[in-house]
Amino acid sequence: MAHDGETYRHWRMEEDDDRIVWLTFDRAEKSVNALCREVLEELDRVLDDISRRSPAGVVFRSGKKSGFIAGADITEFTGLADSAAALALIERGQAILGRIELLAAPTVSLIHGFCLGGGLELALACRYRIAADIPATQLGLPEVKLGIHPGFGGTVRLTRLIGPLAAMDLILTGRNVDARKARKIGLVDYAVPERHLENAARATILHAPFPVKPGFLPALCSTWFMRPLLAGYLRRTVARRAAKKHYPAPYAVIDLWERFGGNAAAMFREEAGSVANLITGDSARNLVRVFLLQERLKSLGRRGASEPCSIHVVGGGTMGGDIAAWCALQGLRVSVQDVDAARLANVVKRAATLFRKNLRDPRLAEAALDRLIPDIKGDGIARADIVIEAIFEDAAAKRELYRQCEPRMRGDALLATNTSSIPLEELAEALEHPERLVGLHFFNPVAKMQLVEVVRGAKTQQEAVDTATAFAGAIRRLPLPVASSPGFLVNRTLMPYLLEAVIMETEGIPAAEIDRAAVDFGMPMGPLLLADTVGLDICLSVARILSRHFAVEIPTRLEELVAAGHLGRKSGQGFYTYEGQKQVATEARNGRGTSGGIVERLILRLLNEAVACRRAGVVADADLVDAGMVFGTGFAPFRGGPLHYARAEGAAAIHGRLTALAERYGSRFTPDIGWEEILTDAEGKT
Ligand code: COA
């Protein structure tokens, strides 16, 4: 292959004997390809170069093993001062990708690994797309998850290529598809084994087949009289998942298509304007913030110690069983111990469902099941790199278990407890080697909640913390380092919010109304339904542990429900009634409180406790409080986390509202002294 002409920092250009230009994107000094300003400007010069050469064809490919292109460079979003600056950047990106489409020679994108956002938009500007048929190949437009929508021409080219319904499905959900699915919906022309990629590209360029075109039905859906009908349907579908006031992006893209779907030039123009507006709005700024927080936790998980490969879990309840299944799904060998054989059978049954859902290939699902070993006698303890204890929340029972386990463990193995609120010092007493005890607090459901609190006790060695953190990263969870104080970060901050909901329900405000107010604020589930789902006995136990250390009043109503055996979803009755796992529908009646009043009481208690955790150093800084609450509880991501929300609303205003609530309802609303620091910071900035 000839290599001549200009040299570039991020792109490599080679021309072969067939006069095909192979253009490799290999972003300098980064592990992942993303389209930053500098990369795009360089691409513009590369395209000048290519036009001068008049090649037989151009192949775009990636020099990174990890994948093709991860999209526009998200880190540049935060530097956009206003929507005019955003518009200039987006229009420039559109224009450069537009030049690919206008090249006279046939163009092909060779896709392996992830091909997301702006990366897929670049591929869409090519005449053909060929994807490696491997599990790592994932194509998608995840922009809505960042509060925006495709802006480099993706809304126009994708609807044209695969029809508006399939295109809107990808754009509005932000979901990825693998190579085969992409082939099926016409997103790529061919899905081929990885070793055939180059040959497939060469053959495509030399034979230049007619590109795939959508059929009659997609064309019909794009007509002026069908678009309003379909747009209405799409809006109703989106409304079931996301409210417009919190997540404007999907609604903006539907509007865009409805109004301009018949006119490509107008749609390019309006697409850029729409993204420029969204990207500088609160929702997108906060969702980008959440993405960057996630990257911060991910990078903690990548640091340090070697990855463990053999795990033993003690306790085959919901948490123990789900932790074991998740580890096996991630490729680790796991033994799971419980005295009750029926419970172990249930663990395996639930795991089989998880494997089937996540690993579509039945052989892979079977291999995962082979890695999960039910172990009544605990033989796996002696082999394990990490023993995870996940029995019920009783300090004495845990200590007794440790006395039995420790002598059977390898000298270099780690003991991790999944306790949700007991300080490690209370448990470490039972151990010869307390330096090996660490907390690994997973959240329910394990497969969905990304956070794991990694708890360091007074005697825990740094090495043990590092191993536990790397383990959480290796099993694709987000490790959050927390101090060993009661309830750690998440349960301590969440509990006042849950208890305030119980108090309001006792006052006569209907449960459904309280929950609806929280969901309306942006929580994924109302506090009372959450309490029912977690189990009221578990909530009560956490509340009792917290009440031994902090001024937490436990509402009598919670004690009474538990005493009566009403434990929530699992017993069929809690704040709501259930038939099997399904909630029996309840109509929200008009209660005494207004929705605004309900939200204020709920959220301000949560914010106050978040401030207390920050002040007490439960985590290292305010961003980690926000990350913990978003990834551990689903706290309204478009608000950027509780402390960020408090700052955005104005710390002084929130402090004032807390003081007023304390006068009306009592000391549980008294502002924590941690607010002083936030107020001083805020004053310094004004
Ligand atoms: N812009 C800037 N940086 C990006 C990026 C993007 N779109 N996508 C990934 N990165 C960076 C990460 O910040 C990280 O940087 P670091 O090494 O300095 O910490 C690095 O690439 C690796 O990413 P990471 O998320 O840790 O790797 P992963 O293998 O777990 O996931 C992706 C890879 C691409 C699936 C994931 O990063 C992702 O979803 N990225 C965002 C994709 C997106 O939303 N694109 C649309 C943008 S409009």
XYZ file of C-alpha atoms and ligand atoms in Angstrom:
734
model
C 0.000 0.000 0.000
C 1.257 3.429 -0.855
C 1.457 5.972 1.892
C 1.993 9.445 0.701
C 0.783 13.002 0.921
C 0.209 14.967 4.086
C 0.475 13.300 7.472
C -2.263 13.809 10.008
C -2.467 13.532 13.774
C -5.703 11.566 14.040
C -6.199 10.037 10.588
C -4.018 7.678 8.551
C -4.437 7.562 4.802
C -3.193 4.725 2.581
C -3.975 4.071 -1.052
C -3.763 0.536 -2.449
C -3.140 -0.830 -5.954
C -6.873 -0.735 -6.722
C -6.776 3.022 -5.956
C -8.899 2.510 -2.881
C -8.120 4.950 -0.072
C -8.129 3.303 3.365
C -8.727 6.010 5.921
C -8.031 4.916 9.489
C -9.296 7.025 12.379
C -6.967 6.647 15.356
C -7.425 9.590 17.690
C -4.086 10.631 19.149
C -3.493 10.050 22.888
C -6.965 8.577 23.520
C -8.137 5.014 23.986
C -11.464 5.688 22.275
C -12.278 7.483 19.005
C -14.565 10.488 19.484
C -15.253 13.374 17.124
C -13.808 16.482 18.728
C -13.402 19.800 16.956
C -9.767 19.117 16.064
C -10.590 15.681 14.612
C -13.370 17.131 12.454
C -11.217 19.974 11.145
C -8.518 17.484 10.267
C -11.091 15.314 8.513
C -12.017 18.357 6.438
C -8.406 18.592 5.219
C -8.288 14.830 4.641
C -11.368 15.164 2.428
C -9.638 17.903 0.396
C -6.753 15.522 -0.091
C -9.072 12.678 -1.134
C -10.949 14.860 -3.617
C -7.665 15.742 -5.289
C -6.760 12.082 -5.691
C -10.033 10.918 -7.346
C -9.734 7.421 -5.836
C -11.752 4.362 -6.869
C -13.295 4.308 -3.405
C -12.810 5.337 0.217
C -12.995 3.066 3.259
C -13.432 4.590 6.725
C -12.243 2.378 9.557
C -10.994 2.642 13.126
C -7.477 2.064 14.425
C -8.799 1.311 17.908
C -9.448 -2.220 19.067
C -12.297 -0.995 21.286
C -14.509 0.089 18.433
C -15.291 2.379 15.535
C -16.337 5.802 16.938
C -18.049 6.592 20.270
C -19.714 9.745 18.947
C -19.115 13.452 19.310
C -16.667 14.314 22.075
C -18.939 14.797 25.071
C -16.269 16.582 27.080
C -16.486 19.483 24.609
C -20.196 20.002 25.344
C -19.504 21.578 28.723
C -17.361 24.302 27.136
C -20.168 25.577 24.870
C -20.946 29.051 26.187
C -24.332 29.530 24.496
C -26.559 28.137 21.772
C -24.893 30.320 19.111
C -21.530 28.665 19.863
C -23.236 25.273 19.834
C -24.924 26.010 16.519
C -21.611 26.992 14.917
C -19.992 23.730 16.053
C -22.917 21.566 14.949
C -23.238 23.226 11.548
C -19.521 22.756 11.000
C -19.831 19.046 11.871
C -22.828 18.704 9.554
C -20.950 20.397 6.714
C -17.874 18.167 7.068
C -19.877 14.932 7.207
C -21.930 16.276 4.297
C -18.737 16.338 2.236
C -18.373 12.558 2.668
C -21.805 12.093 1.129
C -20.807 14.270 -1.812
C -17.597 12.397 -2.647
C -17.754 11.076 -6.180
C -16.194 7.714 -5.266
C -18.135 4.995 -3.427
C -17.577 5.197 0.337
C -17.755 2.416 2.917
C -17.657 2.453 6.743
C -16.095 -0.689 8.198
C -17.554 -1.053 11.656
C -16.297 -3.173 14.538
C -17.179 -2.619 18.221
C -19.226 0.430 19.173
C -20.452 2.830 16.524
C -22.441 5.439 18.386
C -23.910 8.905 18.018
C -21.782 11.059 15.698
C -19.838 7.891 14.794
C -22.958 6.314 13.344
C -23.811 9.623 11.685
C -20.420 9.541 9.947
C -21.142 5.985 8.821
C -24.573 7.098 7.576
C -22.906 9.716 5.374
C -21.125 6.863 3.539
C -22.780 5.046 0.673
C -22.298 1.616 2.342
C -21.831 0.244 5.858
C -20.306 -3.138 6.661
C -20.293 -4.388 10.255
C -18.261 -7.130 11.937
C -20.642 -9.794 13.169
C -19.266 -9.981 16.718
C -21.047 -9.379 20.050
C -18.971 -6.206 20.646
C -20.443 -4.534 17.561
C -23.146 -2.178 18.763
C -24.694 0.576 16.677
C -26.902 3.276 18.111
C -27.798 6.905 18.581
C -27.676 7.387 22.376
C -27.982 11.193 22.216
C -31.395 11.312 23.951
C -29.699 9.879 27.021
C -27.625 13.059 27.068
C -30.654 15.304 26.613
C -30.055 16.017 22.908
C -30.702 14.262 19.588
C -28.492 13.528 16.560
C -27.169 16.759 15.084
C -24.731 15.763 12.346
C -27.460 14.937 9.846
C -28.433 11.671 11.556
C -32.139 12.443 11.807
C -32.290 13.056 8.046
C -30.078 10.226 6.823
C -31.393 7.567 9.161
C -35.061 8.217 8.370
C -34.180 8.162 4.686
C -32.208 4.925 5.007
C -34.425 2.731 7.202
C -37.748 4.580 7.215
C -39.114 6.899 9.892
C -40.594 4.297 12.246
C -37.430 2.216 12.613
C -35.335 5.415 12.719
C -37.498 7.020 15.409
C -37.365 3.822 17.413
C -33.545 4.018 17.527
C -33.389 7.770 18.073
C -36.122 7.986 20.728
C -34.957 5.033 22.811
C -31.201 5.527 22.327
C -30.880 1.741 22.272
C -28.110 -0.118 20.473
C -28.480 -2.888 17.916
C -25.952 -5.586 17.073
C -24.614 -6.275 13.593
C -27.295 -8.823 12.639
C -30.157 -6.667 13.789
C -28.566 -3.701 12.004
C -28.468 -5.777 8.818
C -32.088 -6.796 9.282
C -33.382 -3.245 9.586
C -31.171 -2.011 6.730
C -28.871 0.074 8.922
C -25.848 -1.777 7.527
C -25.530 -3.405 4.110
C -23.601 -6.464 5.295
C -22.781 -8.163 8.599
C -19.705 -10.319 8.025
C -17.181 -12.257 10.124
C -14.453 -9.906 11.346
C -11.735 -11.520 9.216
C -13.716 -10.793 6.033
C -14.204 -7.087 6.671
C -11.491 -5.821 4.328
C -12.397 -8.146 1.491
C -16.040 -7.202 1.847
C -15.137 -3.504 1.649
C -12.959 -4.033 -1.412
C -15.601 -6.106 -3.206
C -18.311 -3.563 -2.381
C -16.268 -0.711 -3.808
C -15.218 -2.578 -6.925
C -18.733 -3.877 -7.712
C -20.642 -0.872 -6.342
C -24.007 -2.627 -5.838
C -27.180 -0.540 -5.611
C -27.441 0.690 -2.005
C -30.365 -0.742 -0.025
C -33.482 1.448 -0.215
C -36.468 1.371 2.139
C -39.655 -0.021 0.645
C -43.089 1.441 -0.056
C -44.355 1.512 3.541
C -41.528 3.676 4.970
C -41.989 6.075 2.054
C -45.716 6.264 2.834
C -44.965 6.992 6.517
C -42.921 10.029 5.473
C -45.712 11.711 3.526
C -47.189 15.003 4.795
C -50.523 13.427 5.692
C -49.037 10.451 7.581
C -46.417 12.355 9.577
C -48.845 14.121 12.003
C -50.634 10.831 12.718
C -47.420 8.969 13.422
C -45.969 11.889 15.378
C -48.993 11.767 17.689
C -48.470 8.059 18.233
C -44.738 8.570 18.915
C -45.443 11.363 21.402
C -47.866 9.155 23.316
C -45.293 6.325 23.387
C -42.526 8.626 24.641
C -44.831 10.173 27.260
C -45.120 6.762 28.946
C -41.377 6.812 29.649
C -40.327 10.455 29.968
C -42.115 13.713 30.776
C -41.579 16.557 28.317
C -40.728 19.085 31.022
C -37.888 16.844 32.249
C -36.691 15.302 28.975
C -37.471 17.669 26.067
C -35.118 15.998 23.534
C -37.314 13.131 22.281
C -40.241 15.507 21.836
C -38.014 17.944 19.927
C -36.966 15.254 17.472
C -40.571 14.189 16.861
C -41.531 17.847 16.217
C -38.567 18.178 13.877
C -39.570 15.181 11.805
C -43.259 16.053 11.785
C -42.610 19.575 10.507
C -39.653 19.089 8.201
C -39.577 15.350 7.409
C -40.531 16.037 3.792
C -37.757 18.526 3.104
C -34.179 17.348 3.671
C -32.526 20.773 3.403
C -34.898 22.290 5.961
C -34.530 19.291 8.239
C -30.705 19.539 8.243
C -30.998 23.212 9.158
C -33.620 22.709 11.861
C -31.861 19.654 13.284
C -28.789 21.793 13.994
C -30.902 24.563 15.554
C -32.831 22.129 17.710
C -29.677 20.461 19.104
C -28.053 23.862 19.699
C -31.066 24.820 21.848
C -31.212 21.548 23.726
C -27.494 21.227 24.427
C -27.374 24.451 26.424
C -30.570 23.687 28.376
C -30.641 22.405 31.973
C -31.733 18.869 31.115
C -28.818 18.233 28.704
C -26.265 19.974 30.893
C -27.283 17.815 33.844
C -27.398 14.587 31.839
C -23.917 15.317 30.468
C -22.825 15.947 34.043
C -24.216 12.532 35.005
C -22.320 10.912 32.106
C -19.083 12.500 33.334
C -19.804 11.378 36.912
C -20.305 7.872 35.593
C -16.964 8.051 33.773
C -15.330 9.157 37.014
C -16.659 6.119 38.896
C -15.763 3.826 35.990
C -12.197 5.078 36.040
C -11.948 4.335 39.789
C -12.950 0.760 38.975
C -10.214 0.437 36.371
C -7.435 1.415 38.735
C -5.210 -0.809 40.757
C -5.216 -4.331 41.907
C -5.468 -7.527 39.869
C -8.943 -8.749 39.095
C -10.317 -11.579 41.210
C -11.712 -14.534 39.315
C -13.252 -16.814 41.924
C -16.058 -15.635 44.180
C -17.991 -17.289 46.992
C -21.289 -15.777 48.108
C -22.818 -16.701 51.471
C -26.588 -16.230 51.509
C -28.983 -17.324 48.798
C -31.630 -14.655 49.385
C -32.552 -12.037 46.818
C -29.353 -10.012 47.205
C -26.915 -12.917 47.598
C -28.479 -14.836 44.730
C -28.537 -11.838 42.424
C -24.942 -10.841 43.239
C -23.814 -14.411 42.495
C -25.753 -14.523 39.218
C -24.419 -11.141 38.116
C -20.808 -12.216 38.803
C -21.329 -15.431 36.794
C -22.844 -13.392 33.954
C -19.660 -11.298 33.914
C -17.533 -14.415 33.445
C -16.454 -15.162 37.032
C -16.644 -18.553 38.723
C -19.053 -18.289 41.649
C -20.136 -20.637 44.384
C -23.239 -19.658 46.315
C -23.913 -21.023 49.764
C -27.122 -21.421 51.712
C -28.339 -24.029 54.162
C -31.685 -24.118 52.395
C -31.506 -26.215 49.200
C -34.828 -24.836 47.949
C -33.449 -21.309 48.160
C -30.390 -22.352 46.167
C -32.633 -23.902 43.515
C -34.419 -20.588 43.297
C -31.097 -18.754 42.866
C -30.266 -20.963 39.886
C -33.732 -20.498 38.410
C -33.531 -16.708 38.617
C -29.985 -16.768 37.259
C -31.075 -18.845 34.258
C -33.637 -16.166 33.379
C -31.007 -13.423 33.706
C -28.559 -15.320 31.475
C -31.203 -16.049 28.845
C -32.168 -12.387 28.706
C -28.631 -11.026 28.557
C -26.820 -13.675 26.539
C -29.010 -14.464 23.605
C -26.824 -17.363 22.497
C -28.055 -20.454 24.464
C -24.506 -21.877 24.558
C -23.222 -18.768 26.330
C -26.165 -18.913 28.745
C -25.343 -22.538 29.521
C -21.675 -21.702 30.093
C -22.734 -18.967 32.557
C -24.915 -21.482 34.413
C -21.925 -23.829 34.604
C -19.965 -21.060 36.331
C -22.627 -20.716 39.070
C -22.220 -23.510 41.619
C -24.783 -24.129 44.390
C -22.735 -24.994 47.460
C -24.618 -26.101 50.591
C -21.502 -26.952 52.588
C -19.464 -23.907 51.640
C -16.633 -25.801 49.929
C -16.046 -22.772 47.691
C -14.838 -20.671 50.643
C -11.377 -22.245 50.522
C -10.910 -21.446 46.822
C -12.350 -17.947 46.656
C -10.467 -14.701 46.017
C -13.397 -12.874 47.578
C -16.017 -14.207 49.971
C -19.119 -12.019 49.873
C -21.435 -12.269 52.862
C -25.011 -11.395 51.987
C -27.104 -12.745 54.855
C -29.833 -10.822 56.712
C -29.069 -7.545 58.496
C -28.185 -8.814 61.955
C -24.768 -7.887 63.320
C -24.600 -10.840 65.753
C -25.502 -13.367 63.034
C -22.918 -11.866 60.705
C -20.221 -12.008 63.390
C -21.044 -15.646 64.097
C -20.782 -16.455 60.401
C -17.381 -14.727 60.157
C -16.047 -16.816 63.041
C -16.894 -19.932 61.041
C -15.768 -18.616 57.666
C -12.469 -16.933 58.416
C -10.465 -20.069 59.294
C -11.597 -21.698 56.023
C -10.588 -18.731 53.825
C -7.317 -18.434 51.918
C -4.782 -16.181 53.654
C -4.863 -13.646 50.832
C -8.631 -13.688 50.254
C -10.920 -10.786 50.968
C -14.060 -10.882 53.105
C -16.726 -8.508 51.814
C -20.021 -7.768 53.493
C -23.101 -6.633 51.612
C -24.473 -4.963 54.729
C -26.571 -1.983 53.756
C -26.078 0.008 56.924
C -24.057 -1.651 59.719
C -20.679 0.066 60.318
C -17.838 -2.372 59.623
C -16.271 -1.879 63.048
C -19.271 -3.638 64.647
C -18.622 -6.672 62.449
C -14.819 -6.681 62.427
C -14.707 -7.567 66.140
C -15.263 -11.201 65.260
C -12.255 -11.429 62.954
C -8.628 -12.400 63.455
C -7.804 -10.273 60.429
C -10.108 -7.247 60.401
C -7.843 -5.622 57.804
C -9.293 -8.008 55.210
C -12.906 -6.936 55.828
C -14.418 -4.523 53.368
C -17.985 -3.545 52.501
C -19.414 -4.189 49.042
C -22.919 -2.828 49.205
C -24.920 -3.708 46.091
C -28.348 -2.278 45.333
C -31.543 -4.054 44.444
C -32.027 -5.120 41.648
C -28.325 -5.853 41.135
C -28.615 -6.171 37.351
C -30.198 -2.737 37.074
C -28.646 -0.545 39.761
C -25.100 0.262 38.710
C -23.733 1.452 42.038
C -21.711 -0.522 44.577
C -20.656 1.259 47.763
C -17.135 0.156 48.656
C -16.857 0.592 52.411
C -13.603 1.056 54.239
C -13.669 0.230 57.970
C -11.297 1.723 60.540
C -9.015 -1.293 60.229
C -9.451 -2.104 56.527
C -6.169 -2.195 54.576
C -5.780 0.012 51.516
C -4.995 -3.076 49.433
C -8.326 -4.643 50.386
C -10.174 -1.469 49.347
C -8.276 -1.436 46.036
C -9.106 -5.077 45.322
C -12.781 -4.535 46.145
C -12.911 -1.412 43.940
C -11.257 -3.185 41.013
C -13.646 -6.116 41.493
C -16.674 -3.811 41.258
C -15.221 -2.301 38.073
C -14.461 -5.724 36.615
C -18.082 -6.818 37.018
C -19.259 -3.617 35.298
C -20.654 -1.893 38.376
C -19.709 1.605 39.492
C -17.644 1.625 42.694
C -18.239 4.477 45.132
C -15.697 4.679 47.974
C -17.546 5.443 51.231
C -16.566 5.715 54.884
C -17.879 3.151 57.327
C -20.616 5.153 58.966
C -24.185 3.968 59.574
C -26.201 3.643 56.360
C -23.120 4.714 54.371
C -24.163 7.301 51.782
C -27.204 5.989 49.959
C -29.382 4.461 52.661
C -28.599 7.237 55.094
C -29.669 9.875 52.569
C -32.686 7.965 51.289
C -34.163 6.984 54.660
C -35.357 10.464 55.812
C -37.129 10.804 52.444
C -38.844 7.414 52.869
C -39.794 8.144 56.471
C -41.227 11.551 55.557
C -43.444 9.753 53.051
C -44.656 7.407 55.803
C -45.361 10.367 58.089
C -47.404 12.063 55.348
C -49.332 8.874 54.698
C -50.112 8.687 58.418
C -51.365 12.274 58.237
C -53.935 11.094 55.715
C -52.365 11.966 52.388
C -53.066 9.001 50.088
C -50.006 6.862 49.291
C -50.605 7.179 45.550
C -50.614 10.959 45.804
C -47.315 11.015 47.688
C -45.735 8.647 45.192
C -47.096 10.536 42.220
C -45.575 13.782 43.535
C -42.145 12.119 43.821
C -42.379 10.645 40.320
C -43.463 14.019 39.024
C -40.293 15.469 40.541
C -38.354 12.885 38.545
C -37.782 9.961 40.901
C -38.031 6.582 39.159
C -40.572 5.275 41.689
C -42.470 6.833 44.581
C -41.060 6.364 48.110
C -43.917 4.224 49.420
C -43.890 1.871 46.453
C -40.115 1.696 46.830
C -40.487 0.837 50.530
C -43.015 -1.890 49.635
C -40.663 -3.228 46.969
C -37.577 -3.280 49.182
C -39.629 -4.803 52.031
C -40.980 -2.868 55.014
C -39.101 -5.145 57.440
C -35.840 -4.228 55.716
C -36.715 -0.514 55.764
C -37.538 -0.760 59.457
C -34.283 -2.536 60.212
C -32.234 0.138 58.387
C -34.219 2.888 60.113
C -33.522 1.286 63.511
C -29.781 1.054 62.812
C -29.746 4.703 61.760
C -31.820 5.756 64.778
C -29.116 4.388 67.083
C -26.642 6.911 65.650
C -28.650 9.857 64.317
C -31.811 11.720 65.268
C -34.112 9.496 63.204
C -37.693 9.133 64.432
C -39.360 5.946 63.304
C -43.061 6.440 62.479
C -45.303 4.136 64.492
C -47.156 3.298 61.276
C -44.059 1.522 59.906
C -43.617 -0.480 63.122
C -47.313 -1.429 63.095
C -47.306 -2.588 59.491
C -44.285 -4.828 60.086
C -45.749 -6.175 63.354
C -48.929 -7.085 61.462
C -46.878 -9.009 58.885
C -47.536 -6.440 56.173
C -44.056 -6.384 54.673
C -44.877 -4.893 51.269
C -44.835 -6.594 47.901
C -43.493 -9.909 49.198
C -46.367 -10.368 51.701
C -49.099 -9.030 49.414
C -49.791 -6.007 51.606
C -47.858 -2.895 52.595
C -48.774 0.665 51.736
C -50.397 -0.899 48.690
C -52.062 -4.252 48.047
C -50.503 -6.798 45.691
C -51.749 -9.852 43.889
C -48.712 -12.013 43.224
C -46.039 -9.492 42.268
C -48.576 -7.080 40.744
C -49.846 -4.004 42.477
C -53.623 -3.740 42.743
C -54.505 -0.419 41.132
C -55.237 2.419 43.545
C -56.985 5.591 42.568
C -55.332 8.709 43.997
C -57.976 10.563 45.991
C -57.712 14.227 46.786
C -55.662 14.486 49.920
C -54.967 17.365 52.228
C -51.513 18.301 51.004
C -50.741 19.911 47.690
C -48.310 18.123 45.399
C -45.801 20.993 45.779
C -45.937 20.679 49.557
C -45.413 16.926 49.360
C -42.369 17.209 47.115
C -40.860 19.914 49.270
C -41.093 17.811 52.407
C -39.737 14.708 50.703
C -36.890 16.243 48.756
C -35.745 18.724 51.366
C -35.221 15.971 53.887
C -33.177 14.094 51.317
C -31.113 17.191 50.472
C -30.529 17.951 54.126
C -29.152 14.468 54.740
C -27.031 14.634 51.575
C -25.484 17.816 52.951
C -24.895 16.092 56.291
C -23.111 13.194 54.541
C -20.912 15.612 52.632
C -20.110 17.524 55.821
C -19.298 14.305 57.699
C -16.980 13.114 54.910
C -18.946 9.929 54.116
C -17.653 10.427 50.560
C -14.749 12.600 49.427
C -16.640 15.397 47.691
C -20.017 16.772 46.619
C -19.861 15.210 43.146
C -19.544 11.770 44.692
C -22.677 12.411 46.783
C -24.503 13.195 43.543
C -23.058 10.194 41.713
C -24.054 7.878 44.573
C -27.633 9.109 44.663
C -28.118 9.016 40.894
C -26.627 5.551 40.357
C -27.777 4.045 43.687
C -31.349 5.342 43.780
C -32.081 6.771 40.327
C -32.386 10.303 41.789
C -33.751 12.421 38.897
C -30.723 12.343 36.529
C -31.878 15.429 34.613
C -31.390 17.388 37.854
C -27.729 16.364 38.038
C -27.799 14.944 41.596
C -29.158 16.303 44.904
C -26.339 18.697 45.796
C -26.142 20.033 42.264
C -29.901 20.542 42.375
C -29.614 22.368 45.710
C -26.986 24.705 44.269
C -29.050 25.293 41.129
C -32.165 26.103 43.162
C -30.149 28.367 45.433
C -28.698 27.105 48.712
C -29.984 30.142 50.607
C -33.550 29.560 49.389
C -33.450 25.884 50.355
C -31.950 26.712 53.730
C -34.807 29.175 54.274
C -37.429 26.595 53.313
C -35.901 24.029 55.660
C -35.997 26.541 58.517
C -39.653 27.276 57.792
C -40.481 23.555 57.680
C -38.622 23.009 60.962
C -40.830 25.640 62.601
C -43.939 23.944 61.281
C -43.092 20.234 61.571
C -40.246 20.028 64.053
C -36.535 19.487 64.317
C -36.287 16.773 61.654
C -36.150 19.661 59.168
C -33.517 21.704 61.030
C -30.858 22.580 58.430
C -27.640 20.641 58.900
C -24.611 22.769 59.758
C -23.069 21.581 56.476
C -25.242 24.172 54.705
C -23.017 26.912 56.135
C -20.158 25.855 53.878
C -22.422 25.713 50.818
C -23.890 29.124 51.631
C -20.411 30.628 52.029
C -19.323 29.071 48.702
C -22.420 30.449 46.982
C -21.805 33.925 48.447
C -18.185 33.810 47.276
C -19.380 33.164 43.744
C -21.833 36.060 43.625
N -16.759 11.611 24.077
C -15.640 11.754 24.818
N -15.056 10.751 25.492
C -15.615 9.540 25.392
C -16.783 9.309 24.638
C -17.354 10.405 23.956
N -18.465 10.285 23.207
N -17.109 8.012 24.740
C -16.159 7.450 25.525
N -15.267 8.368 25.916
C -14.068 8.187 26.743
C -14.407 8.014 28.208
O -14.585 9.254 28.855
C -13.194 7.263 28.710
O -12.157 8.206 28.881
P -10.948 7.942 29.924
O -10.235 6.752 29.402
O -10.190 9.215 29.854
O -11.620 7.711 31.261
C -12.841 6.365 27.523
O -13.464 6.967 26.402
C -13.367 4.949 27.669
O -14.766 5.019 27.891
P -15.495 4.096 28.975
O -16.904 4.566 29.070
O -14.726 4.077 30.234
O -15.373 2.682 28.253
P -16.471 1.555 28.087
O -15.806 0.494 27.313
O -17.075 1.223 29.407
O -17.637 2.215 27.207
C -18.612 3.432 25.364
C -17.367 2.705 25.925
C -18.244 4.132 24.088
C -19.727 2.417 25.134
C -19.098 4.468 26.423
O -18.013 5.282 26.790
C -20.192 5.372 25.938
O -21.338 5.011 25.984
N -19.834 6.596 25.516
C -20.781 7.612 25.156
C -21.409 7.356 23.810
C -22.356 8.473 23.457
O -23.220 8.854 24.197
N -22.168 9.004 22.264
C -23.001 10.046 21.753
C -22.332 11.332 21.953
S -23.328 12.638 21.323
